JSON list of C-alpha atoms in Angstrom, two decimals:
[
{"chain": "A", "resi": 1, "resn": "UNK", "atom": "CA", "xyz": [1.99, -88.81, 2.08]},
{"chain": "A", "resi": 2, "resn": "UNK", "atom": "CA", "xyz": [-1.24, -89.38, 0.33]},
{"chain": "A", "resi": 3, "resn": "UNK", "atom": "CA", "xyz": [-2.87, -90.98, 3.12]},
{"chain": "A", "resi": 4, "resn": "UNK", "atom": "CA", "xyz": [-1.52, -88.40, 5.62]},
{"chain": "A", "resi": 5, "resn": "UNK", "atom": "CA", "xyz": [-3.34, -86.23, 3.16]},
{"chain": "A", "resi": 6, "resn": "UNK", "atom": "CA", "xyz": [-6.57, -88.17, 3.87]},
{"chain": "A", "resi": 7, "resn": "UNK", "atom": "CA", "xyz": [-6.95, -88.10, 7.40]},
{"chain": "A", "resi": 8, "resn": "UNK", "atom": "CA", "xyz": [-6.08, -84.29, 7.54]},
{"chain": "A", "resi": 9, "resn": "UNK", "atom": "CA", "xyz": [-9.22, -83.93, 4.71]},
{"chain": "A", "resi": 10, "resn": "UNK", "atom": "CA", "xyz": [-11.22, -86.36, 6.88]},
{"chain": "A", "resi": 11, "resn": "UNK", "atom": "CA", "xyz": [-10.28, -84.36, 9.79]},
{"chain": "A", "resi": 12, "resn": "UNK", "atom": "CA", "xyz": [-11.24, -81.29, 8.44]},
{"chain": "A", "resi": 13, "resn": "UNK", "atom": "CA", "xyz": [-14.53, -82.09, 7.04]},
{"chain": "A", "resi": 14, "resn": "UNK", "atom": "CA", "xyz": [-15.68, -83.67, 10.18]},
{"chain": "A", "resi": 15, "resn": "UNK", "atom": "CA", "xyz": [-15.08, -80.51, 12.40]},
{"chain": "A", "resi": 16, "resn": "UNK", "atom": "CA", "xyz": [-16.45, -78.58, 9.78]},
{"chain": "A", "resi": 17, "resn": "UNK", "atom": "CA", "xyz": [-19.82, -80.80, 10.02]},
{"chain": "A", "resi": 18, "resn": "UNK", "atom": "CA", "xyz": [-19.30, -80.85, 13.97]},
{"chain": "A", "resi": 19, "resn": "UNK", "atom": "CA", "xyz": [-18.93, -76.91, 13.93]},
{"chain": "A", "resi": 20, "resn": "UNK", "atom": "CA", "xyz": [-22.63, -76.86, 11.46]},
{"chain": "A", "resi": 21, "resn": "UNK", "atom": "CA", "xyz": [-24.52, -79.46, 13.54]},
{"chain": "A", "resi": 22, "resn": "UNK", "atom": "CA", "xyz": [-23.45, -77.42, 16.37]},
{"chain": "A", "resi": 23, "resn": "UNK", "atom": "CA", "xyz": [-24.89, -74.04, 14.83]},
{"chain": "A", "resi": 24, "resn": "UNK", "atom": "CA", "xyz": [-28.10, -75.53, 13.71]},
{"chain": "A", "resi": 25, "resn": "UNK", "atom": "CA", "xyz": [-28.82, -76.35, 17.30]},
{"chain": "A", "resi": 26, "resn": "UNK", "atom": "CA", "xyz": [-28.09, -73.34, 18.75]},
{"chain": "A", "resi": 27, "resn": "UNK", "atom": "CA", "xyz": [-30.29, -71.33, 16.34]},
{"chain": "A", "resi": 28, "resn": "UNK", "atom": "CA", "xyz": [-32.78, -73.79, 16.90]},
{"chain": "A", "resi": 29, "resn": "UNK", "atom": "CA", "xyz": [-32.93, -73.49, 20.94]},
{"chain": "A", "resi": 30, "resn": "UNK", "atom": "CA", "xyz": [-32.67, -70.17, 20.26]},
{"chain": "A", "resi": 31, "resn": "UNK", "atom": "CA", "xyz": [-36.13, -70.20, 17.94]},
{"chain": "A", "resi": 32, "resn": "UNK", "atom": "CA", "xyz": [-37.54, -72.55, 20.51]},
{"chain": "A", "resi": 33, "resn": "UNK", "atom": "CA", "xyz": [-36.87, -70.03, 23.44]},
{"chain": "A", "resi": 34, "resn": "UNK", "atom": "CA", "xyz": [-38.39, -66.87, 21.43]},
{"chain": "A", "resi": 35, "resn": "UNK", "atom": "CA", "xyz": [-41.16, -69.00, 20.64]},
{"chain": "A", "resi": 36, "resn": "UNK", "atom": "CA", "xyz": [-41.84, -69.83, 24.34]},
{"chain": "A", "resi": 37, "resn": "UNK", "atom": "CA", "xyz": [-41.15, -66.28, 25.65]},
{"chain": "A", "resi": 38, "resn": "UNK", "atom": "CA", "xyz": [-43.77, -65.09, 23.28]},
{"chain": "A", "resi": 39, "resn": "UNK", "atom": "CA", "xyz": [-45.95, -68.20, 24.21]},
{"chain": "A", "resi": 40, "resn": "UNK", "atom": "CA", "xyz": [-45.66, -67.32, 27.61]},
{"chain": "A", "resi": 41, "resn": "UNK", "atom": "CA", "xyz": [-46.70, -63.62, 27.82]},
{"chain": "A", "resi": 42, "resn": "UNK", "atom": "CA", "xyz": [-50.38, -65.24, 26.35]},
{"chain": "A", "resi": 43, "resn": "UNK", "atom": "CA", "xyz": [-50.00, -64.37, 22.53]},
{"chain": "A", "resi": 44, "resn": "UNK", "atom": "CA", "xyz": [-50.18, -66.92, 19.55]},
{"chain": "A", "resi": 45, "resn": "UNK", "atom": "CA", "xyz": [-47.79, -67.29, 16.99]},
{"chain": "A", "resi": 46, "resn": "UNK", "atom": "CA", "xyz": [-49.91, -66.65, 13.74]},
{"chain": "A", "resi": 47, "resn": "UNK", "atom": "CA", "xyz": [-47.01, -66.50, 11.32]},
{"chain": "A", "resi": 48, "resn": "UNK", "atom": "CA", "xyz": [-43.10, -66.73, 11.29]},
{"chain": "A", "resi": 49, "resn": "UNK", "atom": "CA", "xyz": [-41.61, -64.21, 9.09]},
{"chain": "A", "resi": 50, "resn": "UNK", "atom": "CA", "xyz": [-37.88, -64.91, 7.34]},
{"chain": "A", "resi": 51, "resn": "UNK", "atom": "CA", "xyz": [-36.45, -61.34, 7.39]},
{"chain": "A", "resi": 52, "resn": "UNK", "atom": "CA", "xyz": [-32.73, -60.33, 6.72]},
{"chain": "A", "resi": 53, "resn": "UNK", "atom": "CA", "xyz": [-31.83, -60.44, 10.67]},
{"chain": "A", "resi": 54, "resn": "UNK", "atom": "CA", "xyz": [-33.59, -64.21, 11.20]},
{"chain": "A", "resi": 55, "resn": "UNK", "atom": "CA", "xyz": [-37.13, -64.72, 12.15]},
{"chain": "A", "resi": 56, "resn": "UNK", "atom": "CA", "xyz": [-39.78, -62.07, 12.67]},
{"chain": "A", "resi": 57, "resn": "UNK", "atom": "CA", "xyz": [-43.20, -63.78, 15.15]},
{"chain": "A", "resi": 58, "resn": "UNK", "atom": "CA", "xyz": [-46.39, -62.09, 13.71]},
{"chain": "A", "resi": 59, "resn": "UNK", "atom": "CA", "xyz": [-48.53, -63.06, 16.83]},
{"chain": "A", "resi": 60, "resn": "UNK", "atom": "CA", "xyz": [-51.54, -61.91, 18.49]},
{"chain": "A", "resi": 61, "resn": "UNK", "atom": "CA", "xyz": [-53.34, -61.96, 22.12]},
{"chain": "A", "resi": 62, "resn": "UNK", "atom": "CA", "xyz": [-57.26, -60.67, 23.21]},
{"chain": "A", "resi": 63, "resn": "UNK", "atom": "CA", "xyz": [-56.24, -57.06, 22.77]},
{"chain": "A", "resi": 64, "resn": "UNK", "atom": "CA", "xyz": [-53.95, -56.76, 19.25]},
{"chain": "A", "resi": 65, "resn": "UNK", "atom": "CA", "xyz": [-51.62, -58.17, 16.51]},
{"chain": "A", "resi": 66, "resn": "UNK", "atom": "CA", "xyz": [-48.32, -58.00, 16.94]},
{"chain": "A", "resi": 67, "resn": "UNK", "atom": "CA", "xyz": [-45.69, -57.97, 14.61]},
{"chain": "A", "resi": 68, "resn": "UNK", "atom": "CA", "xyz": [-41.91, -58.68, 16.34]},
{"chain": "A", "resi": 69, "resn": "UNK", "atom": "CA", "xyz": [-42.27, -56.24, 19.34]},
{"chain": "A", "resi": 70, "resn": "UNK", "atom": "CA", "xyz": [-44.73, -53.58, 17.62]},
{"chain": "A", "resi": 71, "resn": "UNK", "atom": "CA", "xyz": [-48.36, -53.81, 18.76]},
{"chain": "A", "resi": 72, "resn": "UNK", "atom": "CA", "xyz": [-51.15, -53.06, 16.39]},
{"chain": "A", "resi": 73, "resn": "UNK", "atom": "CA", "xyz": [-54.47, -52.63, 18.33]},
{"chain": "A", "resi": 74, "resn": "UNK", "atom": "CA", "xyz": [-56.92, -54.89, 17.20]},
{"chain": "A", "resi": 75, "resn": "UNK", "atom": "CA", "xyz": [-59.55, -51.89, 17.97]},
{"chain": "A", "resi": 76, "resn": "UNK", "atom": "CA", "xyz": [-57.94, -49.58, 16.06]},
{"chain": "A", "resi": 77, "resn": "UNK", "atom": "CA", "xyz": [-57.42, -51.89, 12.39]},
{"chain": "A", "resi": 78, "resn": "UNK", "atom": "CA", "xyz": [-59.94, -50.47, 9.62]},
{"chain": "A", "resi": 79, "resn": "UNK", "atom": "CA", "xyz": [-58.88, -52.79, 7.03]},
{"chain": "A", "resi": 80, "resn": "UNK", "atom": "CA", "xyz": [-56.05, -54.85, 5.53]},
{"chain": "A", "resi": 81, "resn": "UNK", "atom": "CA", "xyz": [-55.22, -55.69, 2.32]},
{"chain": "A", "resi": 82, "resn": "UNK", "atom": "CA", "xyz": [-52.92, -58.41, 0.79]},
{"chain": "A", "resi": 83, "resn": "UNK", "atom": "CA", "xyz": [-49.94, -56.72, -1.85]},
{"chain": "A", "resi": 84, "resn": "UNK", "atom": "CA", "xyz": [-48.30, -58.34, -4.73]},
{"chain": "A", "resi": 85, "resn": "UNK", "atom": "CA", "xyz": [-45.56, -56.23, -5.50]},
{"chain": "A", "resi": 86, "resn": "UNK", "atom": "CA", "xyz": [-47.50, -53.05, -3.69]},
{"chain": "A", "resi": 87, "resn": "UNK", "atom": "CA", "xyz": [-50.96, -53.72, -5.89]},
{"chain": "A", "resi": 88, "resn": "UNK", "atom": "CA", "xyz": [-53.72, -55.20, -3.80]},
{"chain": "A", "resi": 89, "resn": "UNK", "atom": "CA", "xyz": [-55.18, -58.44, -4.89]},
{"chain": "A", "resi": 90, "resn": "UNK", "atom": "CA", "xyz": [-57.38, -58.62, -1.24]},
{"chain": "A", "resi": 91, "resn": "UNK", "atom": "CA", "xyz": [-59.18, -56.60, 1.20]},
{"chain": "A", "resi": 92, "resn": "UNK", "atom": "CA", "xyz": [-61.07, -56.81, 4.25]},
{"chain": "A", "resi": 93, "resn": "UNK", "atom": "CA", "xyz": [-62.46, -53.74, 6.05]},
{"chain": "A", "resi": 94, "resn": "UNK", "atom": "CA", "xyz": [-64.77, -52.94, 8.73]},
{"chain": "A", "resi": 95, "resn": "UNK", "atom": "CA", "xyz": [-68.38, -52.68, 7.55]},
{"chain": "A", "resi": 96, "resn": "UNK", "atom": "CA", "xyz": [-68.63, -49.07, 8.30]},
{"chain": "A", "resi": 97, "resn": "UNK", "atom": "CA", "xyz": [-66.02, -48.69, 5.78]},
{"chain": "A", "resi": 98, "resn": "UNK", "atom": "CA", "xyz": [-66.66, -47.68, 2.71]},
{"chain": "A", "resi": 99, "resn": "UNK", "atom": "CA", "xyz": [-62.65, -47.42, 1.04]},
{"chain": "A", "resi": 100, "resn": "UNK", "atom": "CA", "xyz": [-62.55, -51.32, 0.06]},
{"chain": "A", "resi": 101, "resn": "UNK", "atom": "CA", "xyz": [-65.81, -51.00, -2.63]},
{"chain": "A", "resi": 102, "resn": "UNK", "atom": "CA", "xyz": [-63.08, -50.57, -5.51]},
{"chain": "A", "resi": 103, "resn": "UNK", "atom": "CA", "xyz": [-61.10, -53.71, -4.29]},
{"chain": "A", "resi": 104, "resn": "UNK", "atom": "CA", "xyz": [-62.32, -57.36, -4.52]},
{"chain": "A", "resi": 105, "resn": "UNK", "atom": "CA", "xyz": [-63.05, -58.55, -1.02]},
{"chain": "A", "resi": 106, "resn": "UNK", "atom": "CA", "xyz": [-62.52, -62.54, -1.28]},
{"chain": "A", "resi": 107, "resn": "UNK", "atom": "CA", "xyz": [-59.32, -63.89, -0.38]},
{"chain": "A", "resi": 108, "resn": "UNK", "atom": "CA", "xyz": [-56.72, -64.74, -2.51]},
{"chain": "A", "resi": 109, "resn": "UNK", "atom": "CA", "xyz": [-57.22, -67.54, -4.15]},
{"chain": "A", "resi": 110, "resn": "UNK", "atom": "CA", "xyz": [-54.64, -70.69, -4.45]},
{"chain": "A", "resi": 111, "resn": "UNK", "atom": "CA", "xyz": [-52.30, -70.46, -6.98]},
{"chain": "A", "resi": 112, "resn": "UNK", "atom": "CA", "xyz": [-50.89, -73.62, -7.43]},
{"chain": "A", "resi": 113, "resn": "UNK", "atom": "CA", "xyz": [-47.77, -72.35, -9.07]},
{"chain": "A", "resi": 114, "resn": "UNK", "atom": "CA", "xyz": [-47.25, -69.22, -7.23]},
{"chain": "A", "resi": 115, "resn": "UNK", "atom": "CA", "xyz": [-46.01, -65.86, -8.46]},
{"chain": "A", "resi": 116, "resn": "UNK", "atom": "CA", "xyz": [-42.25, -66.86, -8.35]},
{"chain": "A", "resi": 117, "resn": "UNK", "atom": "CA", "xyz": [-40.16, -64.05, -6.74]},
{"chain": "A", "resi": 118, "resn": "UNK", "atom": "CA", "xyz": [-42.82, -61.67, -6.49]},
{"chain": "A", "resi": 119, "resn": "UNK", "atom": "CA", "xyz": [-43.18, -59.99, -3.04]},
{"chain": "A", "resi": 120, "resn": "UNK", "atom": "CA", "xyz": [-46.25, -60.52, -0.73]},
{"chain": "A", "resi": 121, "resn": "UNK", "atom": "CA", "xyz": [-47.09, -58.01, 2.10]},
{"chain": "A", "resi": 122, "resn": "UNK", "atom": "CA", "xyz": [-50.10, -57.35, 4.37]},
{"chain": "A", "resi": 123, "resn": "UNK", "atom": "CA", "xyz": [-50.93, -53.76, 4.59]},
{"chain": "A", "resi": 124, "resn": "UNK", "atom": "CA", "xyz": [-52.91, -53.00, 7.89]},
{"chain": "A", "resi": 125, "resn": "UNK", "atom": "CA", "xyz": [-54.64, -50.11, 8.26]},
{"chain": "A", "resi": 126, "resn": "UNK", "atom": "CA", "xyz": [-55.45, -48.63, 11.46]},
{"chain": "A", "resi": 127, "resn": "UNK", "atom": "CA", "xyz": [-57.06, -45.01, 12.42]},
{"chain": "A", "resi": 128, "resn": "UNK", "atom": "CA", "xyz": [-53.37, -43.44, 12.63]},
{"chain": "A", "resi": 129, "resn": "UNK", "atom": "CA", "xyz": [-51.03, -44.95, 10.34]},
{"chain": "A", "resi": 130, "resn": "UNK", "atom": "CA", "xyz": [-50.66, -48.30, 7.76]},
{"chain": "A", "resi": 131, "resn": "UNK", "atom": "CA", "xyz": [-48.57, -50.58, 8.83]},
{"chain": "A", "resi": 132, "resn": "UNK", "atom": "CA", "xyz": [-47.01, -53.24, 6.23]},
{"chain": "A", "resi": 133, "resn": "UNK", "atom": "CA", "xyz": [-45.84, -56.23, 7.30]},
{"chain": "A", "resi": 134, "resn": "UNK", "atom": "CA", "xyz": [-43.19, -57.71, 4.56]},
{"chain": "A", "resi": 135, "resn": "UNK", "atom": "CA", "xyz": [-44.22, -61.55, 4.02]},
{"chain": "A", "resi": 136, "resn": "UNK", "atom": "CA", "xyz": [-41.37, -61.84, 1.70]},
{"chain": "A", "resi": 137, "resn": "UNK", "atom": "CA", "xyz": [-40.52, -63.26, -2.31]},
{"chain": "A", "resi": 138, "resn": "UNK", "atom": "CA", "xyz": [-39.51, -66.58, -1.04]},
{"chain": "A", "resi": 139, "resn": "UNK", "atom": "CA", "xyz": [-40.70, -69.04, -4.20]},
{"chain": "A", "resi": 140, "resn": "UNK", "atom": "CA", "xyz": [-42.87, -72.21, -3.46]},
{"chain": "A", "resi": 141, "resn": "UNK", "atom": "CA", "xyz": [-45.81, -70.25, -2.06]},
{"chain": "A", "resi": 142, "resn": "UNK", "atom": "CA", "xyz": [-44.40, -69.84, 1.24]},
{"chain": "A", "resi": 143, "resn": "UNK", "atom": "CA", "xyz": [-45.00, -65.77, 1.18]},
{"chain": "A", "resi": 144, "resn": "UNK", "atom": "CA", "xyz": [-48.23, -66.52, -0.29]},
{"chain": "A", "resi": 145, "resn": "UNK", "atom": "CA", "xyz": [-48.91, -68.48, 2.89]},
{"chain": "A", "resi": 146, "resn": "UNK", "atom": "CA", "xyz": [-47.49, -66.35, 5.36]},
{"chain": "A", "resi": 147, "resn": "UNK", "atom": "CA", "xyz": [-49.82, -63.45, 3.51]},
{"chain": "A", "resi": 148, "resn": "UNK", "atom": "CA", "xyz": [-53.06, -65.31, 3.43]},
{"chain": "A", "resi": 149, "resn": "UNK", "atom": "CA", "xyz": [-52.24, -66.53, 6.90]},
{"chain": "A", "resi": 150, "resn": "UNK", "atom": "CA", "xyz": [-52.12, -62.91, 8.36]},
{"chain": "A", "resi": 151, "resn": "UNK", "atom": "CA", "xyz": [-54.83, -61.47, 6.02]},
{"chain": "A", "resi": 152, "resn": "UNK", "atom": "CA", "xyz": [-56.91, -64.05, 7.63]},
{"chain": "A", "resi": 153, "resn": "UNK", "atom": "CA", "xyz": [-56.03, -63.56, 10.88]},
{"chain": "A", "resi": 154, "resn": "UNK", "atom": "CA", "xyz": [-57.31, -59.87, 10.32]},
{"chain": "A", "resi": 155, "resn": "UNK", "atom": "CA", "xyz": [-60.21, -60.21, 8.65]},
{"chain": "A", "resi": 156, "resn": "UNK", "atom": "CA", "xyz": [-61.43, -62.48, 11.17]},
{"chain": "A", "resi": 157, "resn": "UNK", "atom": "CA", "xyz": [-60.96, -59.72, 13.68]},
{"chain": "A", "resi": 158, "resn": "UNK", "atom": "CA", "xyz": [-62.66, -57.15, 11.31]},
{"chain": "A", "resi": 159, "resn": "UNK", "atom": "CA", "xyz": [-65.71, -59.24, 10.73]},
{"chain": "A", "resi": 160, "resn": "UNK", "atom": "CA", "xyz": [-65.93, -60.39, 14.00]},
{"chain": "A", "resi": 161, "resn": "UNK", "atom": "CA", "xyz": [-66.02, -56.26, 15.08]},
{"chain": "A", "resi": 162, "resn": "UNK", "atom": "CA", "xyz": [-68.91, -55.60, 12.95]}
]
């Protein structure tokens, strides 16, 4: 009886690890197809962005930044700034600008032991509207990277403009 026991456990566990394996490679062909869709319509993948409904690409091509499907015209950015919890720590603008004198304009510096939990966004804003893109509170400095990633991504752009 024991043994029977066993081998139904052992049976169990290994379609259970056969069902995982099997998920982890669909969700990564999946990835690799976005990734090559978004490859192939001539953008680059600056950043990928854990969100509640899986990854979000933060890309851009010649013309603008994208982030998922929405386009932000690389023309049209003023400035960005990096957010800790809404406050900005960064900011880059255009040099025609004037709204960034208040704000520190080097980059965030490395923190080597992060702000645990503590949420990092890039606000970009562009002649009509700001648009935040959420980098996340994931510990280890990984939303610190995604943020600095982005931020720089934008600056260049804005320096490069002026």
């Amino acid at each position: 009886m024991r043994d029977m026991l066993a081998a139904v456990v052992a049976i169990l566990l290994l379609f259970l690890a056969l069902r995982m394996a099997t998920a982890l490679t669909r969700d990564r062909r999946k990835r690799h197809g976005e990734r090559a869709s978004v490859e192939a319509d001539g953008r680059t993948i600056l950043a990928e962005i854990p969100s509640d409904t899986g990854l979000v690409f933060f890309t851009e091509d010649a013309e603008a930044f994208y982030h998922g499907d929405r386009p932000i015209p690389k023309a049209g950015i003023a400035a960005a700034r990096v957010l800790i919890n809404g406050a900005p720590i960064a900011v880059a603008a255009r040099p025609d600008r004037q709204a960034a004198a208040a704000i520190p304009s080097d980059l965030v510096q490395q923190r080597p032991e992060g702000l645990a939990r503590d949420r990092w966004d890039v606000a970009i804003d562009t002649e009509d509207e700001t648009v935040v893109v959420p980098c996340g509170a994931i510990r280890e400095q990984i939303s610190q990277e995604l943020a600095r990633g982005i931020f720089d991504a934008v600056k260049r752009t804005l320096e490069a403009s002026g």
